[in-house]
Amino acid sequence: MGTGQPTKIFLPAPSRKGSISLEEAISRRRSVRDFSPQPISQSQLSQILWAAQGITDTSRRYRAVPSAGATYPLEILVACGRNGIEEIGAGIYHYNVADHSLSLHHQGDVRLDLAKAALDEAMIYQAPVDIIICALYQRTTRHYGSRGERYVHMEAGHAGQNIYLEATALGLATVAIGAFHDEPVREILRLDKQYKPLYIMPVGRLTTD
Ligand SMILES: Cc1cc2nc3c(=O)[nH]c(=O)nc-3n(C[C@H](O)[C@H](O)[C@H](O)COP(=O)(O)O)c2cc1C
């Protein structure tokens, strides 16, 4: 690609201790729709991705959020803006759960296009980074039939809540966005047909910081 940007980025190891209690994070959590354009750090992104899908039981490969039958139907993408994450170029990245790394999926800042596909929700391009929770339903429905679809949606809710709480614990903010057009979002993110985007979650610092 000639940009010096590595195609695989190993994220810093997540911390298992935070500076605020779970109760404080729950009581402070709010949906925020105004973000500072300041970048977030790789450590902050690492922590948020770990909370969303990271491995917390290395022997059984179980993750931070519960999953029906441990079928793990979710995949997490990160749309990083220009100067969105310290020392990471603008692009769409895939979170690799197994080794807690990011793979470059496509270069370029897609936040404005994403916002247009999401009823012009300005926070999607104002925030330095957007986390997109996608589902591969088949991983779960092949075990549970059509009931598996509801399990996938429940799991996305668990992951979304963990992102909210982790962002709050880090002094960052987010909002869960469900209002967007699936097909344009899928095309902007260059996802295969079987991937369904469920949530777009802009993450960043508050404008008041
Ligand atoms: C399934 C779901 C979809 C949502 N979609 C949007 C959205 O498209 N745009 C938005 O600004 N907020 C969205 N929200 C956030 C809600 O508006 C927000 O949670 C609610 O106003 C309560 O505020 P709080 O999160 O600060 O407690 C969504 C929340 C959920 C659970």
CSV table of C-alpha atoms and ligand atoms in Angstrom, one decimal:
chain,number,residue,atom,x,y,z
A,1,MET,CA,0.0,0.0,0.0
A,2,GLY,CA,3.0,2.2,0.3
A,3,THR,CA,1.8,4.1,3.4
A,4,GLY,CA,3.9,2.4,6.0
A,5,GLN,CA,0.7,1.3,7.7
A,6,PRO,CA,1.1,-2.3,8.9
A,7,THR,CA,-1.8,-4.6,7.9
A,8,LYS,CA,-1.9,-6.2,11.3
A,9,ILE,CA,-1.7,-4.1,14.5
A,10,PHE,CA,-1.3,-5.9,17.8
A,11,LEU,CA,-3.2,-3.9,20.5
A,12,PRO,CA,-1.8,-3.3,24.0
A,13,ALA,CA,-2.9,-5.9,26.5
A,14,PRO,CA,-6.2,-4.9,28.2
A,15,SER,CA,-6.1,-4.0,31.8
A,16,ARG,CA,-8.3,-6.0,34.3
A,17,LYS,CA,-8.5,-3.2,36.8
A,18,GLY,CA,-10.2,0.2,36.4
A,19,SER,CA,-10.3,3.4,38.2
A,20,ILE,CA,-14.1,3.5,38.8
A,21,SER,CA,-16.4,0.9,40.2
A,22,LEU,CA,-19.0,-1.0,38.1
A,23,GLU,CA,-21.7,0.9,40.0
A,24,GLU,CA,-20.2,4.2,39.1
A,25,ALA,CA,-19.9,3.2,35.5
A,26,ILE,CA,-23.6,2.1,35.4
A,27,SER,CA,-24.8,5.3,37.1
A,28,ARG,CA,-22.6,7.6,34.9
A,29,ARG,CA,-23.3,5.9,31.6
A,30,ARG,CA,-25.2,8.1,29.1
A,31,SER,CA,-25.7,8.2,25.4
A,32,VAL,CA,-23.6,11.0,24.1
A,33,ARG,CA,-24.0,12.7,20.7
A,34,ASP,CA,-21.3,15.4,20.8
A,35,PHE,CA,-17.7,14.3,20.5
A,36,SER,CA,-14.4,16.0,20.5
A,37,PRO,CA,-12.4,15.2,17.3
A,38,GLN,CA,-9.3,14.4,19.5
A,39,PRO,CA,-7.9,10.9,18.9
A,40,ILE,CA,-8.3,8.1,21.4
A,41,SER,CA,-5.3,6.1,22.4
A,42,GLN,CA,-4.5,2.5,21.3
A,43,SER,CA,-4.9,1.5,24.9
A,44,GLN,CA,-8.4,2.9,25.1
A,45,LEU,CA,-9.4,1.2,21.9
A,46,SER,CA,-7.9,-2.1,23.2
A,47,GLN,CA,-9.9,-1.8,26.3
A,48,ILE,CA,-13.2,-1.1,24.5
A,49,LEU,CA,-12.7,-4.0,22.0
A,50,TRP,CA,-11.8,-6.3,24.8
A,51,ALA,CA,-15.0,-5.4,26.7
A,52,ALA,CA,-17.0,-6.0,23.5
A,53,GLN,CA,-15.6,-9.4,22.5
A,54,GLY,CA,-12.2,-10.0,24.1
A,55,ILE,CA,-11.2,-13.4,25.5
A,56,THR,CA,-11.6,-13.6,29.3
A,57,ASP,CA,-11.2,-17.4,29.7
A,58,THR,CA,-8.1,-18.4,27.8
A,59,SER,CA,-8.5,-22.2,28.3
A,60,ARG,CA,-12.1,-22.3,27.0
A,61,ARG,CA,-11.8,-19.3,24.7
A,62,TYR,CA,-14.9,-17.7,26.3
A,63,ARG,CA,-15.4,-14.0,25.9
A,64,ALA,CA,-16.3,-10.9,27.8
A,65,VAL,CA,-20.0,-11.2,26.7
A,66,PRO,CA,-22.2,-14.2,27.0
A,67,SER,CA,-23.1,-16.1,23.8
A,68,ALA,CA,-25.8,-18.7,23.2
A,69,GLY,CA,-24.0,-22.0,23.1
A,70,ALA,CA,-20.7,-20.1,22.9
A,71,THR,CA,-21.4,-19.8,19.1
A,72,TYR,CA,-20.1,-16.2,19.0
A,73,PRO,CA,-21.9,-14.8,16.0
A,74,LEU,CA,-20.6,-11.2,16.3
A,75,GLU,CA,-17.7,-9.6,14.4
A,76,ILE,CA,-16.4,-6.2,15.3
A,77,LEU,CA,-15.2,-3.6,12.9
A,78,VAL,CA,-13.6,-0.3,13.6
A,79,ALA,CA,-13.9,2.7,11.3
A,80,CYS,CA,-11.0,4.9,12.2
A,81,GLY,CA,-11.0,8.5,11.0
A,82,ARG,CA,-8.0,10.5,10.0
A,83,ASN,CA,-6.1,11.0,13.3
A,84,GLY,CA,-8.8,9.0,15.0
A,85,ILE,CA,-6.6,6.6,17.0
A,86,GLU,CA,-3.0,7.4,17.9
A,87,GLU,CA,-0.6,6.0,15.4
A,88,ILE,CA,-3.3,4.2,13.3
A,89,GLY,CA,-4.2,5.4,9.8
A,90,ALA,CA,-7.7,6.1,8.6
A,91,GLY,CA,-9.4,2.9,7.6
A,92,ILE,CA,-11.8,0.0,8.3
A,93,TYR,CA,-10.2,-2.5,10.6
A,94,HIS,CA,-11.4,-6.0,11.7
A,95,TYR,CA,-10.9,-6.9,15.4
A,96,ASN,CA,-9.3,-10.3,15.6
A,97,VAL,CA,-10.5,-11.8,18.9
A,98,ALA,CA,-8.0,-14.7,19.0
A,99,ASP,CA,-4.8,-12.5,19.2
A,100,HIS,CA,-6.4,-9.1,20.2
A,101,SER,CA,-5.2,-7.4,17.1
A,102,LEU,CA,-6.6,-5.3,14.2
A,103,SER,CA,-6.4,-6.2,10.6
A,104,LEU,CA,-6.7,-3.5,8.0
A,105,HIS,CA,-9.8,-4.4,5.9
A,106,HIS,CA,-9.8,-1.2,3.8
A,107,GLN,CA,-7.9,2.0,3.8
A,108,GLY,CA,-9.6,5.4,4.0
A,109,ASP,CA,-11.9,7.5,6.2
A,110,VAL,CA,-15.5,6.2,5.7
A,111,ARG,CA,-17.1,8.1,8.6
A,112,LEU,CA,-18.9,10.7,6.5
A,113,ASP,CA,-20.3,8.0,4.2
A,114,LEU,CA,-21.4,5.9,7.2
A,115,ALA,CA,-23.1,9.0,8.7
A,116,LYS,CA,-25.0,9.5,5.4
A,117,ALA,CA,-26.2,5.9,5.5
A,118,ALA,CA,-27.4,6.5,9.1
A,119,LEU,CA,-29.9,9.3,8.6
A,120,ASP,CA,-27.1,11.9,8.7
A,121,GLU,CA,-26.3,11.2,12.4
A,122,ALA,CA,-23.4,13.8,12.7
A,123,MET,CA,-21.8,12.1,15.6
A,124,ILE,CA,-20.7,9.2,13.3
A,125,TYR,CA,-18.3,11.5,11.6
A,126,GLN,CA,-17.5,13.8,14.5
A,127,ALA,CA,-16.3,11.0,16.7
A,128,PRO,CA,-12.7,9.9,16.0
A,129,VAL,CA,-13.7,6.3,15.7
A,130,ASP,CA,-16.9,4.2,15.1
A,131,ILE,CA,-17.2,0.6,16.4
A,132,ILE,CA,-19.6,-1.5,14.2
A,133,ILE,CA,-21.1,-4.6,15.7
A,134,CYS,CA,-21.9,-7.1,12.9
A,135,ALA,CA,-23.6,-10.5,13.0
A,136,LEU,CA,-23.1,-13.7,11.2
A,137,TYR,CA,-26.5,-15.3,12.1
A,138,GLN,CA,-25.6,-18.7,10.7
A,139,ARG,CA,-23.1,-19.4,13.4
A,140,THR,CA,-26.0,-19.4,15.9
A,141,THR,CA,-29.1,-20.4,13.8
A,142,ARG,CA,-27.4,-23.6,12.6
A,143,HIS,CA,-27.6,-24.8,16.2
A,144,TYR,CA,-30.9,-23.1,17.3
A,145,GLY,CA,-32.9,-22.6,14.1
A,146,SER,CA,-34.8,-19.3,13.7
A,147,ARG,CA,-34.8,-18.8,17.5
A,148,GLY,CA,-31.0,-18.2,17.1
A,149,GLU,CA,-31.8,-14.9,15.5
A,150,ARG,CA,-33.1,-13.5,18.8
A,151,TYR,CA,-30.1,-14.9,20.5
A,152,VAL,CA,-27.8,-12.9,18.2
A,153,HIS,CA,-29.7,-9.7,18.9
A,154,MET,CA,-29.5,-10.3,22.6
A,155,GLU,CA,-25.8,-10.9,22.3
A,156,ALA,CA,-25.3,-7.6,20.4
A,157,GLY,CA,-27.1,-5.9,23.3
A,158,HIS,CA,-24.6,-7.4,25.7
A,159,ALA,CA,-21.6,-6.3,23.6
A,160,GLY,CA,-23.1,-2.8,23.2
A,161,GLN,CA,-23.6,-2.4,26.9
A,162,ASN,CA,-20.1,-3.5,27.6
A,163,ILE,CA,-18.8,-0.9,25.1
A,164,TYR,CA,-21.0,1.7,26.9
A,165,LEU,CA,-19.7,0.8,30.4
A,166,GLU,CA,-16.0,0.5,29.3
A,167,ALA,CA,-16.1,3.8,27.5
A,168,THR,CA,-17.6,5.4,30.7
A,169,ALA,CA,-15.0,3.8,32.8
A,170,LEU,CA,-12.3,5.3,30.6
A,171,GLY,CA,-13.8,8.7,30.7
A,172,LEU,CA,-14.9,8.4,27.1
A,173,ALA,CA,-18.4,8.3,25.7
A,174,THR,CA,-20.5,6.5,23.1
A,175,VAL,CA,-24.0,6.1,21.7
A,176,ALA,CA,-25.6,2.9,20.3
A,177,ILE,CA,-27.0,3.7,16.9
A,178,GLY,CA,-29.5,1.3,15.3
A,179,ALA,CA,-31.1,3.7,12.8
A,180,PHE,CA,-29.2,3.1,9.5
A,181,HIS,CA,-29.7,1.5,6.1
A,182,ASP,CA,-28.2,-2.0,6.2
A,183,GLU,CA,-27.2,-2.3,2.6
A,184,PRO,CA,-25.4,1.0,2.2
A,185,VAL,CA,-23.6,0.4,5.5
A,186,ARG,CA,-22.6,-3.1,4.4
A,187,GLU,CA,-21.3,-1.7,1.1
A,188,ILE,CA,-19.3,1.2,2.7
A,189,LEU,CA,-17.7,-1.3,5.1
A,190,ARG,CA,-17.1,-3.8,2.2
A,191,LEU,CA,-18.7,-6.6,4.0
A,192,ASP,CA,-19.7,-9.9,2.5
A,193,LYS,CA,-23.5,-10.5,2.1
A,194,GLN,CA,-23.7,-12.8,5.1
A,195,TYR,CA,-22.6,-10.0,7.5
A,196,LYS,CA,-25.4,-7.9,9.0
A,197,PRO,CA,-24.4,-4.6,10.7
A,198,LEU,CA,-26.5,-4.3,13.9
A,199,TYR,CA,-25.0,-1.3,15.8
A,200,ILE,CA,-22.8,1.6,15.0
A,201,MET,CA,-21.2,3.0,18.1
A,202,PRO,CA,-19.2,6.3,17.8
A,203,VAL,CA,-16.6,6.5,20.5
A,204,GLY,CA,-14.6,9.5,21.6
A,205,ARG,CA,-13.9,12.1,24.2
A,206,LEU,CA,-16.6,14.5,25.4
A,207,THR,CA,-16.5,18.0,24.0
A,208,THR,CA,-16.3,19.3,27.5
A,209,ASP,CA,-12.9,17.6,28.2
B,1,LIG,C1,-31.6,-0.6,20.1
B,1,LIG,C2,-31.2,0.8,20.3
B,1,LIG,C3,-31.1,1.6,19.2
B,1,LIG,C4,-30.8,3.0,19.3
B,1,LIG,N1,-30.6,3.7,18.2
B,1,LIG,C5,-30.2,5.0,18.4
B,1,LIG,C6,-30.0,5.8,17.2
B,1,LIG,O1,-30.2,5.4,16.1
B,1,LIG,N2,-29.6,7.1,17.4
B,1,LIG,C7,-29.4,7.7,18.6
B,1,LIG,O2,-29.1,8.8,18.7
B,1,LIG,N3,-29.6,6.9,19.8
B,1,LIG,C8,-30.0,5.6,19.6
B,1,LIG,N4,-30.1,4.8,20.8
B,1,LIG,C9,-29.8,5.4,22.1
B,1,LIG,C10,-31.1,5.8,22.8
B,1,LIG,O3,-31.7,6.9,22.2
B,1,LIG,C11,-30.8,6.1,24.3
B,1,LIG,O4,-30.3,4.9,24.9
B,1,LIG,C12,-32.0,6.6,25.1
B,1,LIG,O5,-32.3,7.9,24.6
B,1,LIG,C13,-31.7,6.7,26.6
B,1,LIG,O6,-30.6,7.5,26.9
B,1,LIG,P1,-29.3,6.9,27.7
B,1,LIG,O7,-28.7,5.8,26.8
B,1,LIG,O8,-28.4,8.1,27.9
B,1,LIG,O9,-29.8,6.3,29.0
B,1,LIG,C14,-30.5,3.5,20.6
B,1,LIG,C15,-30.6,2.7,21.8
B,1,LIG,C16,-30.9,1.3,21.6
B,1,LIG,C17,-31.0,0.4,22.8
